[in-house]
Coordinates of C-alpha atoms in Angstrom, one line a residue:
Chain A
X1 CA 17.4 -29.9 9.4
X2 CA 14.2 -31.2 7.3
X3 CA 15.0 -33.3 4.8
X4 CA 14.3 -30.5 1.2
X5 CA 13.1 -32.0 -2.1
X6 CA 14.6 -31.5 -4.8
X7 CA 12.7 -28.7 -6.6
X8 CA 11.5 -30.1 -10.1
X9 CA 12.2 -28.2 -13.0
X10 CA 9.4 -27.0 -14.9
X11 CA 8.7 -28.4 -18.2
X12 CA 9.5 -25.8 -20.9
X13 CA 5.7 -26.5 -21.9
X14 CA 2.9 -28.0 -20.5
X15 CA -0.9 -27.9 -22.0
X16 CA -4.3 -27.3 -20.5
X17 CA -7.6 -26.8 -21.5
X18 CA -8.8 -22.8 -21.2
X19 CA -11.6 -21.2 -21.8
X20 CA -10.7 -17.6 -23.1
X21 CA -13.2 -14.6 -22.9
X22 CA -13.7 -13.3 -26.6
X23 CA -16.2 -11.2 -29.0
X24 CA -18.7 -12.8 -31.1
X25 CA -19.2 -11.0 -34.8
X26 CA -23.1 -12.2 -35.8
X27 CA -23.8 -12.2 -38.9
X28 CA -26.7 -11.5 -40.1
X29 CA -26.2 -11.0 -43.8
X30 CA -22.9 -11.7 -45.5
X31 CA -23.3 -9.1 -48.7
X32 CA -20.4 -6.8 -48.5
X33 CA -22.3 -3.3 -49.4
X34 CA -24.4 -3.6 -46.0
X35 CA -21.5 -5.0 -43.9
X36 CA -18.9 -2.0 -44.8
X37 CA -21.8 0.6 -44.0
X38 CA -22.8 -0.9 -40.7
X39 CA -18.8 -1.4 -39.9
X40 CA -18.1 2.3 -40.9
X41 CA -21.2 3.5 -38.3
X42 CA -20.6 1.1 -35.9
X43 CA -17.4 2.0 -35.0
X44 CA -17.6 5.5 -36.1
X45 CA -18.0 6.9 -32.9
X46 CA -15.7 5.1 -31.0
X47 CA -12.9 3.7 -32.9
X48 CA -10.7 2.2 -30.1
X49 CA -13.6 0.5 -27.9
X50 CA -12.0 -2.7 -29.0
X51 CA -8.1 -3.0 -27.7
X52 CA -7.2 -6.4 -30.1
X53 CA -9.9 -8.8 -28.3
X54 CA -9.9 -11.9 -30.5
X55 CA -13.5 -12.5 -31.5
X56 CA -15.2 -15.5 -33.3
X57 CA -17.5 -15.0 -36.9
X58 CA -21.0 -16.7 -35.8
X59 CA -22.6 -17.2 -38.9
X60 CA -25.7 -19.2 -37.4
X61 CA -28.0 -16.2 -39.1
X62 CA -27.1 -16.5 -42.2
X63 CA -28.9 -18.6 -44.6
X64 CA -27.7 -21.9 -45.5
X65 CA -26.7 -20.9 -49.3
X66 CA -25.5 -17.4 -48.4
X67 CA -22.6 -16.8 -50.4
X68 CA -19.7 -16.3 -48.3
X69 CA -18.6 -12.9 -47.7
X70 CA -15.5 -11.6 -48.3
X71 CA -13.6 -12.9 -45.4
X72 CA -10.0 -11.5 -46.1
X73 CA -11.2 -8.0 -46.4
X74 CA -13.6 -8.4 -43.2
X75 CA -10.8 -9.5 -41.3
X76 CA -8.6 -6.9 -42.2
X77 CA -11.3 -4.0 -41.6
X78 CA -11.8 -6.0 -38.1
X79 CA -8.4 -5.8 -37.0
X80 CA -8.0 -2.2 -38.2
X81 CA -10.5 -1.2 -35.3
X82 CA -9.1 -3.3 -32.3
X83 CA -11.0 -6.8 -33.1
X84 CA -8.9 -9.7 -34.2
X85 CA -11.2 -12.6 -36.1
X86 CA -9.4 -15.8 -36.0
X87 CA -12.2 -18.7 -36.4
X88 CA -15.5 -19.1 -37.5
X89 CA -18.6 -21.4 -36.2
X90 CA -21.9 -22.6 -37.0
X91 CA -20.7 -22.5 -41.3
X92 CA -22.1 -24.3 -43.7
X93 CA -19.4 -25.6 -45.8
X94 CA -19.4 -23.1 -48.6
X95 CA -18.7 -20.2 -45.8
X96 CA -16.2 -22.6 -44.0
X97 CA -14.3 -23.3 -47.3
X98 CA -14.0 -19.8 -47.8
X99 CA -12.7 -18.7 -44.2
X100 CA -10.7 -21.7 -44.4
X101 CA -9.1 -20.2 -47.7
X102 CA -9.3 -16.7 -45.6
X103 CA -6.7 -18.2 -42.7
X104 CA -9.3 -18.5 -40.8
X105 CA -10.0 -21.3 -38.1
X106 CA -13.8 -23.6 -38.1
X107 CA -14.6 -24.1 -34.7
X108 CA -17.6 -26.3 -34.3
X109 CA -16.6 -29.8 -35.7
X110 CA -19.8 -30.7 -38.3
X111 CA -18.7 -28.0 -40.3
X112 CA -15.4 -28.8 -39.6
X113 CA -15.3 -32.2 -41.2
X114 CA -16.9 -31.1 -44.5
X115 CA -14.5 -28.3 -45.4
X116 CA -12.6 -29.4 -47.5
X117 CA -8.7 -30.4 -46.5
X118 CA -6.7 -27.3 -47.9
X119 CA -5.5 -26.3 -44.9
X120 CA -2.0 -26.7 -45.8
X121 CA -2.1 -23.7 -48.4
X122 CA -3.5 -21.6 -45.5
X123 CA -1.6 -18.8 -43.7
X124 CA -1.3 -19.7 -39.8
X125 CA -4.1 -17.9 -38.0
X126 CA -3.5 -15.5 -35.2
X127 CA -4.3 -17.3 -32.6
X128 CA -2.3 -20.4 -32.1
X129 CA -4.6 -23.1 -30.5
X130 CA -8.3 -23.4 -31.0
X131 CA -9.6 -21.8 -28.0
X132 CA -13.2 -22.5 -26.8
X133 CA -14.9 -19.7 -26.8
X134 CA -16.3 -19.3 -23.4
X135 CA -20.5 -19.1 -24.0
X136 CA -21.0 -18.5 -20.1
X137 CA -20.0 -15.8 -17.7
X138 CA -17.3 -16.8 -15.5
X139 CA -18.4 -18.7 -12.2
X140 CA -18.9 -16.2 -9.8
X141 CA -17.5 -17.5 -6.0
X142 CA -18.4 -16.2 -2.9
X143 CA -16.5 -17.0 0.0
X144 CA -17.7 -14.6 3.3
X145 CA -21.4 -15.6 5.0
X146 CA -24.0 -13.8 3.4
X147 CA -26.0 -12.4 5.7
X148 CA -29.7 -11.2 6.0
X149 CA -30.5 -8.3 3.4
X150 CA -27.5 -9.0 1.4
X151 CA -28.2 -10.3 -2.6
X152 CA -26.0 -11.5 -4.6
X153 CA -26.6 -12.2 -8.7
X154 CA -24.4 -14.0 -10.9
X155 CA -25.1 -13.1 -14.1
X156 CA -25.0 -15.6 -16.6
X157 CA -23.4 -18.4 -14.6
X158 CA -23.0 -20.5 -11.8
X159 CA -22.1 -19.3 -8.7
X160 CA -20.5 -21.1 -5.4
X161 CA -21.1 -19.8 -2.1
X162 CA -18.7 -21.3 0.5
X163 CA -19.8 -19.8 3.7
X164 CA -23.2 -19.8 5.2
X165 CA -26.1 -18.6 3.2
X166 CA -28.2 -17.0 6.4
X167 CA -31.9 -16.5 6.7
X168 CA -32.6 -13.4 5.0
X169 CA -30.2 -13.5 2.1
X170 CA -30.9 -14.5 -1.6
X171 CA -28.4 -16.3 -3.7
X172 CA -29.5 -16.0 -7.2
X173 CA -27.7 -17.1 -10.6
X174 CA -28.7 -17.4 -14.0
X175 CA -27.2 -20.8 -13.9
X176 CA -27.0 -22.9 -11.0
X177 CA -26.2 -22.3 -7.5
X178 CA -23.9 -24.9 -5.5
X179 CA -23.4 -23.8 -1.6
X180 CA -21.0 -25.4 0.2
X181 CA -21.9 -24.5 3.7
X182 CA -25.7 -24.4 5.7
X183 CA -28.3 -22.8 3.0
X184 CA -30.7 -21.2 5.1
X185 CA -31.6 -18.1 3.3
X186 CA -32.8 -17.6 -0.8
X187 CA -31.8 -19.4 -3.5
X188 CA -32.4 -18.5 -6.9
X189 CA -31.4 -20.5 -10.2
X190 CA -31.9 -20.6 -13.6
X191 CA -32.7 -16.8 -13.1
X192 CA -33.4 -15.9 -17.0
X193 CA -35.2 -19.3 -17.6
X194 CA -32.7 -22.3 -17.5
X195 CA -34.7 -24.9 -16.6
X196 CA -31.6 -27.2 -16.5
X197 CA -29.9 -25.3 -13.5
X198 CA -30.0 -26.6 -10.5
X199 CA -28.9 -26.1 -7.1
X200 CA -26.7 -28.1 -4.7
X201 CA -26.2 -27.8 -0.7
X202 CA -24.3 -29.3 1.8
X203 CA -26.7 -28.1 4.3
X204 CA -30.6 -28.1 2.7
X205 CA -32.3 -25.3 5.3
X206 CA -33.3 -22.6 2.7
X207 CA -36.2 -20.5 3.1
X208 CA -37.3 -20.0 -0.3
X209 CA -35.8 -22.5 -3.8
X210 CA -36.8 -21.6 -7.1
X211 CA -35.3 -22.9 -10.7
X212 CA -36.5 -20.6 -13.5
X213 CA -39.0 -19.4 -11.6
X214 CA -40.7 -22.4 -10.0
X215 CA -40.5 -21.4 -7.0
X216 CA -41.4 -23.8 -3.5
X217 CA -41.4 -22.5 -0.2
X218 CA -40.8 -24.4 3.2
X219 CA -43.7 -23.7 5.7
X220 CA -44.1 -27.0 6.2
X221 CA -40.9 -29.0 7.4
X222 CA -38.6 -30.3 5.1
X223 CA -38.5 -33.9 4.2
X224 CA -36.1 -35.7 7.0
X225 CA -34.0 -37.4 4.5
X226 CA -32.9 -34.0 2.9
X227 CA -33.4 -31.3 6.0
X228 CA -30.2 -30.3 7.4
X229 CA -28.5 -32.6 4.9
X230 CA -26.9 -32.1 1.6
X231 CA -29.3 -32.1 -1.1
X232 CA -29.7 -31.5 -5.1
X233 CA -32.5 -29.3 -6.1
X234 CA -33.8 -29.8 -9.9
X235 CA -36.6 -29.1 -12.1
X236 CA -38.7 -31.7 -13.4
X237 CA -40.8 -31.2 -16.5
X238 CA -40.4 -27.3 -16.2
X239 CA -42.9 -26.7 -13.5
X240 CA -41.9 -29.0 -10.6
X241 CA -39.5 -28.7 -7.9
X242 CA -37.5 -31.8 -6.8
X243 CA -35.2 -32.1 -3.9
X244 CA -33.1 -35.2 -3.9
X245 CA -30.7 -36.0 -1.3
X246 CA -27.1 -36.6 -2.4
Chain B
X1 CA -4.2 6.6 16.9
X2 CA -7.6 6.1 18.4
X3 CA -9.2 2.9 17.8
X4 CA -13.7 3.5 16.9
X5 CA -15.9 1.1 18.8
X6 CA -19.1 0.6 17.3
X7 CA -21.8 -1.0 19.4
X8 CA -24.0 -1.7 17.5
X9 CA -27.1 -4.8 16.7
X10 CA -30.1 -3.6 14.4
X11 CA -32.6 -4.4 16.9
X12 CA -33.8 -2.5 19.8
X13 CA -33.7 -3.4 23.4
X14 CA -30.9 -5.8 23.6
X15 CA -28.9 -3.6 25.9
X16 CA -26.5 -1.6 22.9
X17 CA -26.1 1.2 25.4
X18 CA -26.2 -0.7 28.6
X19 CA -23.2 -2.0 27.1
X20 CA -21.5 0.7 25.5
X21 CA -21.7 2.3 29.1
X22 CA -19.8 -0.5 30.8
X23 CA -17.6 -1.4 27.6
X24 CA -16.3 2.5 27.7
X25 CA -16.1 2.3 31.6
X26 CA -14.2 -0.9 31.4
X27 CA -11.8 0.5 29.1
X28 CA -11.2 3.5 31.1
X29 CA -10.4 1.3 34.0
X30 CA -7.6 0.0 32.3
X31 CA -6.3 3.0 32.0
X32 CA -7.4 4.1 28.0
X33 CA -8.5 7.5 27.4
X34 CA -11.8 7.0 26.6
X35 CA -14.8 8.6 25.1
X36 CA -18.6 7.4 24.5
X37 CA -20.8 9.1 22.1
X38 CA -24.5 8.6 21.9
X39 CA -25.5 8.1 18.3
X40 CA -29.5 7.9 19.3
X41 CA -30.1 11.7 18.6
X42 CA -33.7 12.4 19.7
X43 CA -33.6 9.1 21.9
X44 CA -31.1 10.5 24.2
X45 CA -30.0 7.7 26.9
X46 CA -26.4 6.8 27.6
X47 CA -26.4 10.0 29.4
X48 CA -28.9 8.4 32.0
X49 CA -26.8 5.2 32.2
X50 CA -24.3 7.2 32.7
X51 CA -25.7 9.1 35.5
X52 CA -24.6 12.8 33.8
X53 CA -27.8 13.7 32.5
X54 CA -28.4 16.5 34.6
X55 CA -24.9 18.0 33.7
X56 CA -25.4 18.1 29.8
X57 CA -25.2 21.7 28.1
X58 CA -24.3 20.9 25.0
X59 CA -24.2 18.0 22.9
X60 CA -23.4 16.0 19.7
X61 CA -25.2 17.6 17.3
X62 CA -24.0 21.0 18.9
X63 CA -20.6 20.0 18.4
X64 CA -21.5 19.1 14.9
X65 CA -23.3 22.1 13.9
X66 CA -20.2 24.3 15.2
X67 CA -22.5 25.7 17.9
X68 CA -20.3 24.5 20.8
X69 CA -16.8 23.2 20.6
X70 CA -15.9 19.0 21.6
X71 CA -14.5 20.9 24.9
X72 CA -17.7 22.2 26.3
X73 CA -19.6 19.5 25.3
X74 CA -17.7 16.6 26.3
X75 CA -18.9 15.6 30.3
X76 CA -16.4 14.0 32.2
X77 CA -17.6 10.6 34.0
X78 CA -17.9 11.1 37.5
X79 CA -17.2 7.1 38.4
X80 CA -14.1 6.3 35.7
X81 CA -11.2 8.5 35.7
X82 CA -10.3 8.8 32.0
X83 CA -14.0 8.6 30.8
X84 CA -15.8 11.6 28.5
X85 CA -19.5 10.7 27.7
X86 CA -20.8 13.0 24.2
X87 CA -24.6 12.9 24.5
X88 CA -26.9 13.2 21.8
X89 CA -29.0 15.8 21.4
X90 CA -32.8 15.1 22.5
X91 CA -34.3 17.9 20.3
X92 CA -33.2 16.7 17.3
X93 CA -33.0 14.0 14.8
X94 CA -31.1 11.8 13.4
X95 CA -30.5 14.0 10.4
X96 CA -28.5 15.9 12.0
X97 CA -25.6 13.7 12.0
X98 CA -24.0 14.2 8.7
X99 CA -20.8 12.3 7.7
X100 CA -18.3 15.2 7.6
X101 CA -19.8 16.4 10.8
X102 CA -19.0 13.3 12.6
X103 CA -15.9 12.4 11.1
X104 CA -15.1 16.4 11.4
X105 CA -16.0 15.0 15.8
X106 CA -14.4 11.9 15.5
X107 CA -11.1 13.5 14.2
X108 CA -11.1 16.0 17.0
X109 CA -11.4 12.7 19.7
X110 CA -8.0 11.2 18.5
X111 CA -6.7 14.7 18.0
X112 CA -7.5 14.9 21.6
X113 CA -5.2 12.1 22.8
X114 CA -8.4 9.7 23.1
X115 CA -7.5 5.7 22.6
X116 CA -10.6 4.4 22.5
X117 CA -14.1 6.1 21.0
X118 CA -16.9 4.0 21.7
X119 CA -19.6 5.0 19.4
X120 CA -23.4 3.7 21.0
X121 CA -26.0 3.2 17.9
X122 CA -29.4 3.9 17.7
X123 CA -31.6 0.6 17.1
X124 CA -32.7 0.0 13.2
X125 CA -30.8 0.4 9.8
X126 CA -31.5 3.9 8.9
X127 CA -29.3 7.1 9.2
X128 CA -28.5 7.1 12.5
X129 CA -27.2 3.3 12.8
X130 CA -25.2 3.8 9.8
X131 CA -23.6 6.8 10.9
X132 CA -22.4 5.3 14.0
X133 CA -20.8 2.1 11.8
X134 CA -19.4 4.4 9.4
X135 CA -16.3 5.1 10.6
X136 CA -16.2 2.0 12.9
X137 CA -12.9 -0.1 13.2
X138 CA -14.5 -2.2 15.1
X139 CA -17.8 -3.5 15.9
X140 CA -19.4 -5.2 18.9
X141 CA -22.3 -6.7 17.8
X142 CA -25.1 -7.1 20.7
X143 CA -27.3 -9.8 20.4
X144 CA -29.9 -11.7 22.7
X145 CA -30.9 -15.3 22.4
X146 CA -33.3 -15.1 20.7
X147 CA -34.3 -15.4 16.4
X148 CA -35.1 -11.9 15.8
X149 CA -32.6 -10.3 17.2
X150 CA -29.9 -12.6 16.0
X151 CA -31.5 -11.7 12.4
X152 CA -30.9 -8.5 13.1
X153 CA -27.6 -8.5 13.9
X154 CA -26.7 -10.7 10.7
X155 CA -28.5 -7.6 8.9
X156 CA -26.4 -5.0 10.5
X157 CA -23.2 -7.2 10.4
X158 CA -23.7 -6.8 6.5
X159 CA -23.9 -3.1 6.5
X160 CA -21.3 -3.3 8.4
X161 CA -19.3 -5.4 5.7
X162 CA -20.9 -2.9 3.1
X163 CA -21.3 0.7 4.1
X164 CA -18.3 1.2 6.8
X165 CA -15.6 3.4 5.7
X166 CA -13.2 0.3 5.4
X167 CA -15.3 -1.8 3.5
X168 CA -15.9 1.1 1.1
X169 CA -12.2 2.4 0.8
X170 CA -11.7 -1.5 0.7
X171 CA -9.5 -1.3 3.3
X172 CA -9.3 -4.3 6.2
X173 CA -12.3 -5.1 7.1
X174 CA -14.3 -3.9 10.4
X175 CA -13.1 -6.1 13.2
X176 CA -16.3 -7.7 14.3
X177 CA -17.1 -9.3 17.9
X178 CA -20.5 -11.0 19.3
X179 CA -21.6 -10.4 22.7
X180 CA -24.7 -12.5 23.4
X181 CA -26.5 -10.3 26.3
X182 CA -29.3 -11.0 28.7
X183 CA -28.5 -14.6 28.6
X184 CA -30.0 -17.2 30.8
X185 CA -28.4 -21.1 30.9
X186 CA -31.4 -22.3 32.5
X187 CA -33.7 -21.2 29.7
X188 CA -31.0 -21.7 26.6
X189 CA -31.1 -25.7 28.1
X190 CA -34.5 -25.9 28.4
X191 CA -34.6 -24.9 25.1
X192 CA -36.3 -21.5 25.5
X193 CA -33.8 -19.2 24.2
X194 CA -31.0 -19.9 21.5
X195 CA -27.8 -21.1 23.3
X196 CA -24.7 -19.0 22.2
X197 CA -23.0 -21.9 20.1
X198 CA -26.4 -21.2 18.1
X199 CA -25.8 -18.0 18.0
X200 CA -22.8 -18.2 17.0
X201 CA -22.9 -20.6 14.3
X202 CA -25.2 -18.5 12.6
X203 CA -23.0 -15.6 12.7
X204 CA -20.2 -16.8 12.5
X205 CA -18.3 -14.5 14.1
X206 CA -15.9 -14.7 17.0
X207 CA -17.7 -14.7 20.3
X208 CA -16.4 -11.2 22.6
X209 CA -18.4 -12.4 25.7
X210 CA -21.8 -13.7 27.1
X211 CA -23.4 -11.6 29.6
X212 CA -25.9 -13.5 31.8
X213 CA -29.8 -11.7 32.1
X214 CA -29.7 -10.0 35.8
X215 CA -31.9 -7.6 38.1
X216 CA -28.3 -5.8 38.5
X217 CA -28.8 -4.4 35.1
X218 CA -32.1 -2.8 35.8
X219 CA -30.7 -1.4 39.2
X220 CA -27.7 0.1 37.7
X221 CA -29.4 1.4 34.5
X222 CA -31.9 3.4 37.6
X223 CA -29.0 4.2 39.7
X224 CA -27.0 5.8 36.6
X225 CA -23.7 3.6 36.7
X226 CA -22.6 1.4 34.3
X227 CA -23.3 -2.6 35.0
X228 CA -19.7 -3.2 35.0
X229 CA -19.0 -0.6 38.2
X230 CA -21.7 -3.4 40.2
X231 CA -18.6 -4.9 41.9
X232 CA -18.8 -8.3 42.3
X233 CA -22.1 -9.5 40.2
X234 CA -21.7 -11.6 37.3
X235 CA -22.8 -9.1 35.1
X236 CA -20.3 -7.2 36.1
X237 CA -17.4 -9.8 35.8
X238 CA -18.7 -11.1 32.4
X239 CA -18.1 -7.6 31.1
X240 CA -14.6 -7.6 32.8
X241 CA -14.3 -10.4 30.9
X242 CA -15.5 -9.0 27.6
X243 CA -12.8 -6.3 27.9
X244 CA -9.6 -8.6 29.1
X245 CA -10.9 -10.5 25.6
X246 CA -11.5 -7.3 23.4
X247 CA -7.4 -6.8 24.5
X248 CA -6.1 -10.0 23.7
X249 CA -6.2 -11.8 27.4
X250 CA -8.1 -15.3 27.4
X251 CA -10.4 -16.0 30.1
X252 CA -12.4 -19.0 30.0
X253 CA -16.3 -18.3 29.4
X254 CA -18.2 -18.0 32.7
X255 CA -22.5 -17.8 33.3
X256 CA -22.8 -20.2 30.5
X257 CA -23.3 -23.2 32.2
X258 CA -26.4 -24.7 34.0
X259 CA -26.4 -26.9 36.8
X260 CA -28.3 -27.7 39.6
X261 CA -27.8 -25.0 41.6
X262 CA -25.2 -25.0 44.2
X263 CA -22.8 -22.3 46.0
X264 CA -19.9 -24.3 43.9
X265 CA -20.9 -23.1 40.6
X266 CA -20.1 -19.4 41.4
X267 CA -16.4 -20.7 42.7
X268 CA -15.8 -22.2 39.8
X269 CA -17.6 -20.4 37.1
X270 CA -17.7 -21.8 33.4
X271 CA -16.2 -24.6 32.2

């Protein structure tokens, strides 16, 4: 008979980071007349789009001295159409005093640390921990060949392709592209502009590389140290293509 | 339940009906009832491989069109017992195969008792290839050493993965196979041709059988019998190979090696 382990018992709580998918509310002006007419039309003709998604107040748009809205009631009209506000970001203090006041949560930590400390007083937010609100699209992961013809887009994010990338096929991802197996086909990052994306191989073959658009084809052999080996392809000052080997 | 053969590789000329002749024969001589249909409507030849061309009446696209029923049109194979060929019609084209009339066919065969349909494509991407994937449980993917046509087949293997009735009802997936035909280990060492490792790493998927490249082909293909029925060639025994692997039975690879030549080699085949 083997030898079992003792099974451990689970902790009755255990924490990790998450990044939760939610709706942001822009605001672009915080005067109550124009926000309760574009609420009523907005949702007028379909009330239950929303099915209690939390959602985050950005109120980047608004101008600095904006006075703040009234949070309380914009919550509550929110909520009563499948939305559930529980934080803000990008305040100025004014606003983030206010949504403070309002139960609400301040997300981004500079506005954080000038609101003022009445937290106490306020009624505990929906939500229980701060979650960060996830900016990109999830990472998109691939993991059968992808053969000639085929084209795969991940929209928004990074994607990671863990069988072959064949001649033929094109890899393309608004952020960057890791493939963990022989690229030998397309491959396409920073599709909407990103010049920070990047794209990483364990097997540099590719027919075509481009990083928000800078594109470099490979007519000419490949540099020995990165051909057939794994390699790191970046942008350098938005219009050139470097290929280091990692 | 009847299990659908595709055979199938995007390009033209790598030997897709050549090998859908001896695969159905093979399968026959094990004792399957078996039918092969020619998908290449207007390009009829697997009834001339076959050696039945002078005995078709009716076809595929008869059969389809409810102008002649699956009896009258299937022609029983004159060298397998248990072997039906369907040709394709010449006169036509490929738009006459429409899904519901060859799944409407296809549904008849297994009706029939049939174990194994083996479904020969036309070359390319268009109608007629997909068609003959559509309804495919599994796919033998024909592919000679060489870049194009191993492009090709990683283009077909992905319709495959994206247009066959399984992949679309998201069922389990089309059983794929590679057989590397017309194969020469003198020229893949030399460095002429791909070797089938290549091949197969590109594809990655799992290797059915290597046929070797052989006159014998050409002088069956004239004679009208399928390769596999040329007793005693390696063309032959590679494809008798193919099929003991296509049911489960290992048999080491043979014809892939190159040595000097010597009467050994043939006594002891691969590796």
């Amino acid at each position: 008979m083997p030898r079992r382990r003792e099974p451990r018992p689970a902790p009755a709580l255990e924490l990790k980071t998450a990044r939760l998918a939610g709706i942001q509310i822009i605001l672009n002006s915080a005067e109550h007349a124009a926000l309760d007419t574009h609420i009523t039309t907005l949702f007028a003709a379909t009330p239950d789009f929303f099915g209690g998604e939390p959602a985050v107040f950005e109120c980047a748009r608004l101008p600095a001295d904006a006075a703040p809205p009234d949070w309380a009631w914009l919550v509550q009209e929110l909520k009563s159409r499948g939305l559930n506000p529980f934080a803000v970001q990008n305040a100025s203090a004014a606003l983030a005093a206010a949504a403070v006041q309002a139960g609400l949560l301040v997300l981004n930590a500079a506005a954080a640390a000038a609101a003022p400390v009445a937290v106490a007083a306020a009624p505990e937010p929906a939500a229980a921990p701060a979650p960060q609100m996830a900016s990109a699209a999830p990472t998109r992961i691939i993991d059968k060949p992808l053969r000639s013809g085929q084209r795969v887009y991940a929209a928004g994010g990074d994607i990671v392709v863990l069988a072959a990338v064949n001649p033929g096929a094109e890899v393309i991802a608004d952020g960057s592209i890791h493939v963990y197996a022989p690229l030998k086909g397309r491959a396409l990052a920073g599709a909407r502009g990103d010049t920070s994306a990047r794209i990483f191989t364990t097997h540099l073959e590719a027919e075509l590389v481009s990083i928000a658009g800078v594109y470099r084809t490979f007519d000419t052999a490949l540099d020995a140290a990165v051909a057939g080996k794994p390699a790191q392809i970046r942008l350098a000052d938005a219009s050139q293509i470097i290929i280091d080997p990692l | 339940m009847a299990t659908i053969i595709t055979i199938t590789s995007g390009k033209g000329g790598v030997g897709k009906t050549t090998t859908s002749a001896s695969i159905a024969s093979g399968l026959a001589m094990r004792g399957f009832k078996t039918a092969v249909i020619d998908f290449d409507v207007g390009l009829r030849n697997l009834d001339l491989i076959m050696g039945c061309e002078r005995r078709v009446v009716y076809d595929f696209v008869n059969v389809i069109q409810g102008d002649a029923n699956l009896h009258q049109a299937l022609i029983k194979d004159k060298n397998t017992e248990n072997l039906f060929v369907l040709p394709a019609s010449q006169t036509r084209d490929k738009d006459a195969l429409t899904e519901e009339g060859v799944e409407k066919v296809l549904k008849e065969l297994e009706h029939q008792g049939f174990d194994y349909i083996v479904c020969d494509s036309p070359a390319g991407i268009e109608h007629g290839a997909v068609m003959a994937l559509t309804f495919a449980d599994e796919a033998i993917v024909v592919t000679n050493p060489e870049v194009s046509s191993v492009r090709d087949s990683d283009r077909i293997l992905g319709i495959i993965q994206s247009k066959s009735r399984r992949a679309i009802e998201g069922r389990e997936p089309v059983k794929e196979h590679l057989l590397v035909t017309r194969y020469s280990p003198k020229r893949a060492v030399e460095g002429e041709m791909l070797t089938y490792t290549d091949i197969q790493e590109l594809l990655r998927i799992p290797l059915l059988g290597v046929i070797p490249e052989s006159e014998a082909v050409l002088h069956a293909s004239n004679q009208g019998i399928p390769a596999i029925l040329q007793k005693d060639t390696p063309v032959s025994d590679a494809y008798l190979d193919a099929i003991g692997r296509f049911l489960g039975e290992t048999h080491p690879l043979r014809f892939v090696d190159y040595d000097k030549p010597g009467l050994l080699k043939r006594l002891f085949g691969g590796k």
